[in-house]
CSV table of C-alpha atoms (C1' of nucleotides) in Angstrom, one decimal:
chain,number,residue,atom,x,y,z
A,1,MET,CA,-38.0,-16.5,-10.5
A,2,SER,CA,-35.4,-13.9,-10.8
A,3,PHE,CA,-33.6,-13.6,-7.5
A,4,THR,CA,-30.7,-11.6,-8.8
A,5,TYR,CA,-31.6,-8.7,-6.4
A,6,THR,CA,-30.9,-10.8,-3.4
A,7,ARG,CA,-27.2,-10.5,-4.2
A,8,LYS,CA,-27.3,-7.0,-2.8
A,9,ALA,CA,-28.2,-8.3,0.6
A,10,MET,CA,-25.2,-10.6,0.7
A,11,LYS,CA,-22.7,-8.2,2.0
A,12,VAL,CA,-19.6,-10.1,2.8
A,13,ASP,CA,-17.4,-8.8,5.5
A,14,ARG,CA,-14.7,-6.9,3.7
A,15,GLN,CA,-11.5,-8.3,5.0
A,16,PRO,CA,-8.6,-6.1,5.9
A,17,ARG,CA,-6.1,-5.4,3.2
A,18,CYS,CA,-3.1,-7.1,4.7
A,19,ARG,CA,-3.8,-9.2,7.7
A,20,CYS,CA,-6.4,-10.6,9.9
A,21,ARG,CA,-6.7,-12.7,13.0
A,22,VAL,CA,-8.1,-16.1,12.2
A,23,GLY,CA,-7.9,-17.4,15.8
A,24,PRO,CA,-6.0,-17.0,19.0
A,25,GLY,CA,-2.4,-16.8,18.1
A,26,SER,CA,-3.2,-17.5,14.5
A,27,PHE,CA,-3.0,-14.9,11.8
A,28,GLU,CA,-3.3,-14.6,8.1
A,29,VAL,CA,-0.9,-12.1,6.5
A,30,ARG,CA,-0.5,-11.0,3.0
A,31,ALA,CA,2.7,-9.1,2.4
A,32,ARG,CA,1.9,-7.3,-0.8
A,33,VAL,CA,4.0,-4.9,-2.8
A,34,GLU,CA,2.0,-1.8,-3.4
A,35,ARG,CA,1.0,-1.3,-7.1
A,36,PHE,CA,2.7,-4.6,-7.9
A,37,ALA,CA,0.4,-5.1,-10.8
A,38,GLU,CA,2.0,-2.3,-12.7
A,39,PRO,CA,5.5,-3.8,-13.1
A,40,ALA,CA,3.9,-7.1,-13.8
A,41,VAL,CA,1.8,-5.7,-16.6
A,42,LEU,CA,4.7,-3.8,-18.0
A,43,LEU,CA,6.8,-7.0,-18.0
A,44,LEU,CA,4.1,-9.0,-19.7
A,45,LEU,CA,3.8,-6.3,-22.4
A,46,ALA,CA,7.5,-6.3,-22.8
A,47,GLU,CA,7.2,-10.0,-23.7
A,48,GLY,CA,4.7,-9.1,-26.3
A,49,PRO,CA,1.5,-7.2,-27.0
A,50,SER,CA,-1.6,-8.4,-25.3
A,51,HIS,CA,-5.1,-7.3,-24.2
A,52,GLY,CA,-6.8,-7.0,-20.9
A,53,TYR,CA,-8.3,-10.4,-20.4
A,54,GLU,CA,-5.2,-12.2,-21.6
A,55,LEU,CA,-3.1,-10.1,-19.2
A,56,ALA,CA,-5.4,-11.1,-16.4
A,57,ASP,CA,-4.7,-14.8,-17.1
A,58,ALA,CA,-0.9,-14.2,-17.4
A,59,LEU,CA,-0.9,-12.2,-14.2
A,60,GLU,CA,-2.7,-14.9,-12.3
A,61,GLU,CA,0.0,-17.3,-13.4
A,62,LEU,CA,2.9,-14.8,-12.7
A,63,LEU,CA,1.7,-13.5,-9.4
A,64,GLU,CA,0.1,-16.6,-8.0
A,65,GLU,CA,-2.3,-14.4,-6.1
A,66,GLY,CA,-5.5,-15.5,-7.7
A,67,ARG,CA,-7.4,-13.6,-10.3
A,68,VAL,CA,-6.5,-9.9,-10.4
A,69,ASP,CA,-9.4,-7.6,-10.2
A,70,PHE,CA,-10.6,-6.8,-13.7
A,71,GLY,CA,-11.8,-3.3,-12.8
A,72,ASN,CA,-8.5,-2.3,-11.4
A,73,LEU,CA,-6.6,-3.9,-14.3
A,74,TYR,CA,-8.5,-2.1,-17.0
A,75,ARG,CA,-8.2,1.1,-15.0
A,76,LEU,CA,-4.5,0.6,-14.7
A,77,LEU,CA,-4.1,0.0,-18.5
A,78,ARG,CA,-6.1,3.1,-19.3
A,79,SER,CA,-4.0,5.2,-17.0
A,80,LEU,CA,-0.8,3.7,-18.3
A,81,GLU,CA,-1.9,4.7,-21.7
A,82,GLY,CA,-2.8,8.2,-20.6
A,83,GLU,CA,0.8,8.5,-19.4
A,84,GLY,CA,2.2,7.2,-22.7
A,85,LEU,CA,3.7,4.1,-21.1
A,86,VAL,CA,1.6,1.8,-23.3
A,87,ALA,CA,-0.2,2.2,-26.5
A,88,SER,CA,-3.4,0.5,-27.6
A,89,SER,CA,-5.4,-0.3,-30.6
A,90,TRP,CA,-8.5,-2.3,-31.3
A,91,SER,CA,-7.9,-5.7,-32.8
A,92,GLU,CA,-9.6,-6.0,-36.2
A,93,ASP,CA,-8.9,-9.4,-37.4
A,94,ALA,CA,-9.7,-11.5,-34.4
A,95,PRO,CA,-13.2,-13.1,-34.1
A,96,GLY,CA,-15.2,-12.6,-31.0
A,97,PRO,CA,-15.7,-9.4,-29.0
A,98,LEU,CA,-13.4,-6.5,-29.8
A,99,LYS,CA,-10.1,-6.5,-27.9
A,100,ARG,CA,-8.0,-3.6,-27.1
A,101,ILE,CA,-4.5,-4.6,-27.8
A,102,TYR,CA,-1.8,-3.0,-25.7
A,103,GLU,CA,1.9,-2.7,-26.4
A,104,LEU,CA,4.8,-1.2,-24.5
A,105,THR,CA,6.3,2.1,-25.4
A,106,GLY,CA,9.8,3.3,-24.9
A,107,GLU,CA,8.7,5.2,-21.8
A,108,GLY,CA,7.0,2.1,-20.5
A,109,ALA,CA,10.2,0.1,-20.9
A,110,ALA,CA,12.1,2.7,-19.0
A,111,LEU,CA,9.5,2.6,-16.2
A,112,LEU,CA,9.8,-1.2,-16.1
A,113,GLY,CA,13.6,-0.8,-15.7
A,114,ALA,CA,13.1,1.6,-12.8
A,115,TRP,CA,10.6,-0.9,-11.2
A,116,ALA,CA,13.2,-3.7,-11.5
A,117,GLY,CA,15.8,-1.6,-9.7
A,118,SER,CA,13.3,-0.7,-7.0
A,119,LEU,CA,12.1,-4.3,-6.6
A,120,ARG,CA,15.7,-5.4,-6.1
A,121,SER,CA,16.2,-3.0,-3.2
A,122,GLY,CA,12.8,-4.0,-1.9
A,123,GLN,CA,14.0,-7.6,-1.8
A,124,ALA,CA,17.1,-6.5,0.0
A,125,ARG,CA,15.0,-4.7,2.6
A,126,ILE,CA,12.8,-7.7,3.1
A,127,ALA,CA,15.8,-10.0,3.3
A,128,ARG,CA,17.3,-7.8,6.0
A,129,VAL,CA,14.2,-8.1,8.1
A,130,LEU,CA,13.9,-11.8,7.6
A,131,GLU,CA,17.5,-12.3,8.5
A,132,ARG,CA,17.1,-10.5,11.7
A,133,TYR,CA,14.0,-12.4,12.4
A,134,GLY,CA,15.9,-15.6,12.0
A,135,ALA,CA,18.4,-14.3,14.6
A,136,VAL,CA,15.7,-13.8,17.3
A,137,ALA,CA,13.3,-16.6,16.3
A,138,GLU,CA,14.8,-19.0,18.8
A,139,LYS,CA,14.6,-16.4,21.6
A,140,ILE,CA,11.0,-15.8,20.7
A,141,ASP,CA,10.2,-19.5,20.9
A,142,ASN,CA,11.7,-19.7,24.4
A,143,THR,CA,10.0,-16.6,25.6
A,144,TYR,CA,6.5,-17.1,24.3
A,145,HIS,CA,6.2,-20.8,24.0
A,146,GLY,CA,8.8,-22.5,26.2
A,147,LYS,CA,7.9,-21.0,29.5
A,148,ASP,CA,4.6,-19.2,29.0
B,1,MET,CA,5.5,40.3,12.8
B,2,SER,CA,4.3,36.8,12.8
B,3,PHE,CA,4.4,35.3,9.4
B,4,THR,CA,3.6,31.8,10.5
B,5,TYR,CA,0.4,31.8,8.5
B,6,THR,CA,2.3,32.0,5.2
B,7,ARG,CA,3.1,28.4,5.7
B,8,LYS,CA,-0.4,27.5,4.7
B,9,ALA,CA,0.2,28.9,1.3
B,10,MET,CA,3.2,26.7,0.7
B,11,LYS,CA,1.4,23.7,-0.4
B,12,VAL,CA,4.0,21.3,-1.7
B,13,ASP,CA,2.9,19.0,-4.5
B,14,ARG,CA,2.1,15.8,-2.8
B,15,GLN,CA,4.0,13.1,-4.6
B,16,PRO,CA,2.4,9.8,-5.6
B,17,ARG,CA,2.8,7.0,-3.3
B,18,CYS,CA,4.8,4.7,-5.5
B,19,ARG,CA,6.3,6.3,-8.5
B,20,CYS,CA,6.7,9.5,-10.4
B,21,ARG,CA,8.2,10.6,-13.6
B,22,VAL,CA,11.3,12.8,-13.0
B,23,GLY,CA,12.0,13.4,-16.7
B,24,PRO,CA,11.6,11.9,-20.1
B,25,GLY,CA,12.3,8.2,-19.8
B,26,SER,CA,13.4,8.7,-16.2
B,27,PHE,CA,11.3,7.5,-13.3
B,28,GLU,CA,11.5,7.2,-9.6
B,29,VAL,CA,9.9,4.1,-8.2
B,30,ARG,CA,9.5,3.0,-4.6
B,31,ALA,CA,8.5,-0.6,-4.3
B,32,ARG,CA,6.9,-0.7,-0.9
B,33,VAL,CA,5.5,-3.6,1.0
B,34,GLU,CA,2.1,-2.6,2.3
B,35,ARG,CA,2.1,-2.1,6.1
B,36,PHE,CA,5.8,-3.0,6.3
B,37,ALA,CA,6.2,-0.9,9.4
B,38,GLU,CA,4.2,-3.5,11.3
B,39,PRO,CA,6.5,-6.5,11.0
B,40,ALA,CA,9.4,-4.2,11.4
B,41,VAL,CA,8.1,-2.9,14.7
B,42,LEU,CA,7.2,-6.3,15.9
B,43,LEU,CA,10.7,-7.5,15.1
B,44,LEU,CA,12.3,-4.7,17.0
B,45,LEU,CA,10.2,-5.4,20.0
B,46,ALA,CA,11.0,-9.1,19.7
B,47,GLU,CA,14.6,-8.1,20.2
B,48,GLY,CA,13.7,-6.2,23.3
B,49,PRO,CA,11.3,-3.7,24.8
B,50,SER,CA,11.5,-0.2,23.5
B,51,HIS,CA,9.7,3.1,23.2
B,52,GLY,CA,8.5,5.3,20.4
B,53,TYR,CA,11.4,7.5,19.7
B,54,GLU,CA,13.9,4.6,20.0
B,55,LEU,CA,11.8,2.5,17.6
B,56,ALA,CA,11.9,5.4,15.1
B,57,ASP,CA,15.7,5.4,15.2
B,58,ALA,CA,15.9,1.6,14.9
B,59,LEU,CA,13.3,1.6,12.0
B,60,GLU,CA,15.3,4.2,10.1
B,61,GLU,CA,18.3,2.0,10.4
B,62,LEU,CA,16.4,-1.2,9.6
B,63,LEU,CA,14.4,0.0,6.7
B,64,GLU,CA,16.8,2.5,5.2
B,65,GLU,CA,13.8,4.6,4.0
B,66,GLY,CA,14.5,7.7,6.0
B,67,ARG,CA,12.8,8.8,9.2
B,68,VAL,CA,9.4,7.1,9.7
B,69,ASP,CA,6.5,9.4,10.4
B,70,PHE,CA,6.0,9.8,14.1
B,71,GLY,CA,2.3,10.3,13.8
B,72,ASN,CA,1.9,7.0,12.0
B,73,LEU,CA,4.3,5.2,14.2
B,74,TYR,CA,2.5,6.1,17.4
B,75,ARG,CA,-0.8,5.3,15.8
B,76,LEU,CA,0.5,1.9,14.8
B,77,LEU,CA,1.8,1.2,18.4
B,78,ARG,CA,-1.5,2.2,19.9
B,79,SER,CA,-3.5,0.1,17.6
B,80,LEU,CA,-1.2,-2.9,18.1
B,81,GLU,CA,-1.7,-2.4,21.8
B,82,GLY,CA,-5.5,-2.3,21.2
B,83,GLU,CA,-5.3,-5.7,19.5
B,84,GLY,CA,-3.2,-7.1,22.3
B,85,LEU,CA,-0.1,-7.6,20.2
B,86,VAL,CA,2.1,-5.4,22.3
B,87,ALA,CA,1.8,-4.2,25.9
B,88,SER,CA,3.0,-0.9,27.2
B,89,SER,CA,3.9,0.7,30.5
B,90,TRP,CA,5.4,4.0,31.6
B,91,SER,CA,9.1,4.1,32.3
B,92,GLU,CA,9.7,5.3,35.9
B,93,ASP,CA,13.4,5.3,36.3
B,94,ALA,CA,14.7,7.0,33.2
B,95,PRO,CA,15.6,10.7,33.2
B,96,GLY,CA,14.0,13.0,30.7
B,97,PRO,CA,10.4,12.9,29.5
B,98,LEU,CA,8.2,9.9,30.4
B,99,LYS,CA,8.4,7.1,28.0
B,100,ARG,CA,5.9,4.5,27.1
B,101,ILE,CA,7.7,1.3,27.0
B,102,TYR,CA,6.3,-1.3,24.6
B,103,GLU,CA,7.0,-5.0,24.7
B,104,LEU,CA,5.8,-7.9,22.6
B,105,THR,CA,3.1,-10.2,23.7
B,106,GLY,CA,2.7,-13.8,22.7
B,107,GLU,CA,0.0,-12.9,20.2
B,108,GLY,CA,2.4,-10.3,18.7
B,109,ALA,CA,5.1,-12.9,18.4
B,110,ALA,CA,2.7,-15.1,16.6
B,111,LEU,CA,1.8,-12.3,14.2
B,112,LEU,CA,5.4,-11.7,13.6
B,113,GLY,CA,5.9,-15.3,12.7
B,114,ALA,CA,3.0,-15.0,10.2
B,115,TRP,CA,4.5,-11.9,8.7
B,116,ALA,CA,7.8,-13.7,8.3
B,117,GLY,CA,6.2,-16.5,6.3
B,118,SER,CA,4.3,-14.0,4.2
B,119,LEU,CA,7.4,-11.9,3.5
B,120,ARG,CA,9.2,-15.0,2.3
B,121,SER,CA,6.5,-15.8,-0.3
B,122,GLY,CA,6.5,-12.1,-1.2
B,123,GLN,CA,10.2,-12.4,-1.9
B,124,ALA,CA,9.6,-15.4,-4.1
B,125,ARG,CA,7.0,-13.5,-6.0
B,126,ILE,CA,9.3,-10.6,-6.6
B,127,ALA,CA,12.1,-12.9,-7.5
B,128,ARG,CA,9.9,-14.5,-10.2
B,129,VAL,CA,9.2,-11.2,-11.7
B,130,LEU,CA,12.8,-10.1,-11.7
B,131,GLU,CA,13.9,-13.3,-13.2
B,132,ARG,CA,11.5,-13.0,-16.0
B,133,TYR,CA,12.5,-9.4,-16.5
B,134,GLY,CA,16.1,-10.5,-16.8
B,135,ALA,CA,15.0,-12.8,-19.6
B,136,VAL,CA,13.5,-10.0,-21.7
B,137,ALA,CA,15.9,-7.2,-20.7
B,138,GLU,CA,18.1,-7.7,-23.7
B,139,LYS,CA,15.1,-7.8,-26.0
B,140,ILE,CA,13.8,-4.6,-24.4
B,141,ASP,CA,17.2,-2.9,-25.0
B,142,ASN,CA,17.2,-3.9,-28.7
B,143,THR,CA,13.6,-2.8,-29.3
B,144,TYR,CA,13.5,0.5,-27.5
B,145,HIS,CA,17.1,1.7,-27.6
B,146,GLY,CA,18.9,-0.1,-30.3
B,147,LYS,CA,16.7,0.9,-33.2
B,148,ASP,CA,14.3,3.6,-32.0
C,1,DT,C1',14.8,33.2,32.2
C,2,DT,C1',14.0,32.9,27.7
C,3,DC,C1',15.1,30.1,23.8
C,4,DG,C1',15.7,26.3,20.9
C,5,DA,C1',16.7,21.5,20.2
C,6,DG,C1',15.5,17.1,21.4
C,7,DT,C1',12.1,13.8,23.2
C,8,DA,C1',7.3,12.0,23.4
C,9,DT,C1',2.5,11.7,22.1
C,10,DA,C1',-1.4,12.3,19.2
C,11,DG,C1',-5.1,14.1,15.9
C,12,DG,C1',-6.4,15.8,10.9
C,13,DT,C1',-6.3,15.5,6.0
C,14,DG,C1',-6.5,13.8,1.5
C,15,DA,C1',-4.5,11.1,-2.2
C,16,DA,C1',-3.4,6.6,-3.6
C,17,DC,C1',-4.8,2.0,-3.6
C,18,DG,C1',-7.5,-2.0,-4.0
C,19,DA,C1',-11.9,-5.2,-2.9
C,20,DC,C1',-16.2,-5.5,-4.3
C,21,DA,C1',-20.3,-4.5,-7.2
C,22,DT,C1',-22.4,-3.6,-11.4
C,23,DA,C1',-23.1,-3.2,-16.3
C,24,DG,C1',-23.0,-3.9,-21.1
C,25,DG,C1',-21.2,-5.7,-25.3
C,26,DT,C1',-19.9,-10.3,-28.5
C,27,DG,C1',-19.8,-15.0,-29.7
C,28,DT,C1',-20.9,-20.2,-29.1
C,29,DC,C1',-23.4,-24.1,-27.8
C,30,DG,C1',-27.4,-27.0,-26.4
D,1,DC,C1',-34.0,-18.9,-27.3
D,2,DG,C1',-31.1,-18.8,-22.8
D,3,DA,C1',-27.0,-19.8,-20.6
D,4,DC,C1',-22.4,-19.1,-20.5
D,5,DA,C1',-17.6,-17.8,-21.6
D,6,DC,C1',-15.2,-14.0,-23.2
D,7,DC,C1',-14.1,-8.9,-23.2
D,8,DT,C1',-14.3,-4.1,-21.6
D,9,DA,C1',-15.5,-1.0,-18.7
D,10,DT,C1',-17.3,2.4,-14.4
D,11,DG,C1',-18.9,3.2,-9.5
D,12,DT,C1',-18.3,2.9,-4.7
D,13,DC,C1',-16.1,2.8,-0.4
D,14,DG,C1',-13.0,1.3,3.2
D,15,DT,C1',-7.9,1.1,4.2
D,16,DT,C1',-3.4,2.8,4.3
D,17,DC,C1',-0.1,6.2,4.7
D,18,DA,C1',2.6,10.7,3.6
D,19,DC,C1',2.4,15.0,5.2
D,20,DC,C1',0.9,18.4,8.5
D,21,DT,C1',-0.3,20.4,12.8
D,22,DA,C1',-0.6,20.7,17.9
D,23,DT,C1',0.7,19.6,22.6
D,24,DA,C1',4.0,19.2,26.4
D,25,DC,C1',8.0,18.1,28.9
D,26,DT,C1',13.5,18.2,29.5
D,27,DC,C1',17.7,20.3,29.3
D,28,DG,C1',21.5,23.0,27.9
D,29,DA,C1',23.0,27.5,25.9
D,30,DA,C1',22.5,32.4,25.4
DNA sequence: TTCGAGTATAGGTGAACGACATAGGTGTCG
DNA sequence: CGACACCTATGTCGTTCACCTATACTCGAA
């Protein structure tokens, strides 16, 4: 009856982190900001204390990238706590399983500010590339589709 | 006489990929798009054929992130060629050392297009976070600086 | 002609990062 | 009871990339 073990056999092809070819001349690309979960989590905690699972929900809505990986999220939270960027405590009142409630520290708020600045320059960098892409897009079309 | 070996002892502390604390409440953050060199190189080649060293110069100007690492740049070019996204040939006419001239293929142009689309949604994602950060920035100031 | 700076190419290393897997608790509902 | 949603973790392993090293050729200066 129990076929749980068969799961092991179902090794899905791990897909590349950023992009993969899905057909001739057809690609799937995911431009991701490295460690983007960190500023996102700090932001959510700046809006108010929360716990892991709840943060996962909020992240899904904020990032629109599907469910974040719980493993990495909890690891992130613990490491942020280790650095003094967030502080945690177990919720006592709430029913259900114990929740570890996180809140932002002053240091964490400072880091969030630094992230905001860096994200702004990142946006500018991306904008520069996109602008230049727009300038050659027509040429590309002529070269590779018009007379190929 | 030769003290070249002493170099080995001078292990510089490798800095984290994205961020590091440079002082109390002071952080250095680098919001990086993963694999950003790829669309950048494809874009430059879409503007015209080029070779490694020249691309490095252009990338420095385009990305404003300092000199790219040559090792990684050449590796990237070779792997793009392996995937048929760029094509290369040796320059014959030019003076100086032989140069491997790269140019974009149709597949490469398609990938660049895919990157452009993905970068646009990435920008939107970043914008959403920054917008929300703006909404709580004042609260953060009051909480962590006003009355700490 | 020796030297160093500039140009060009390429491999090694290891930390950071993230996708995927697994595991174990609590509470609720049929 | 068993299934399932909720909640918190840890383990593993491939990918990516910053930093380092090595090679070789060109060219002008010492």
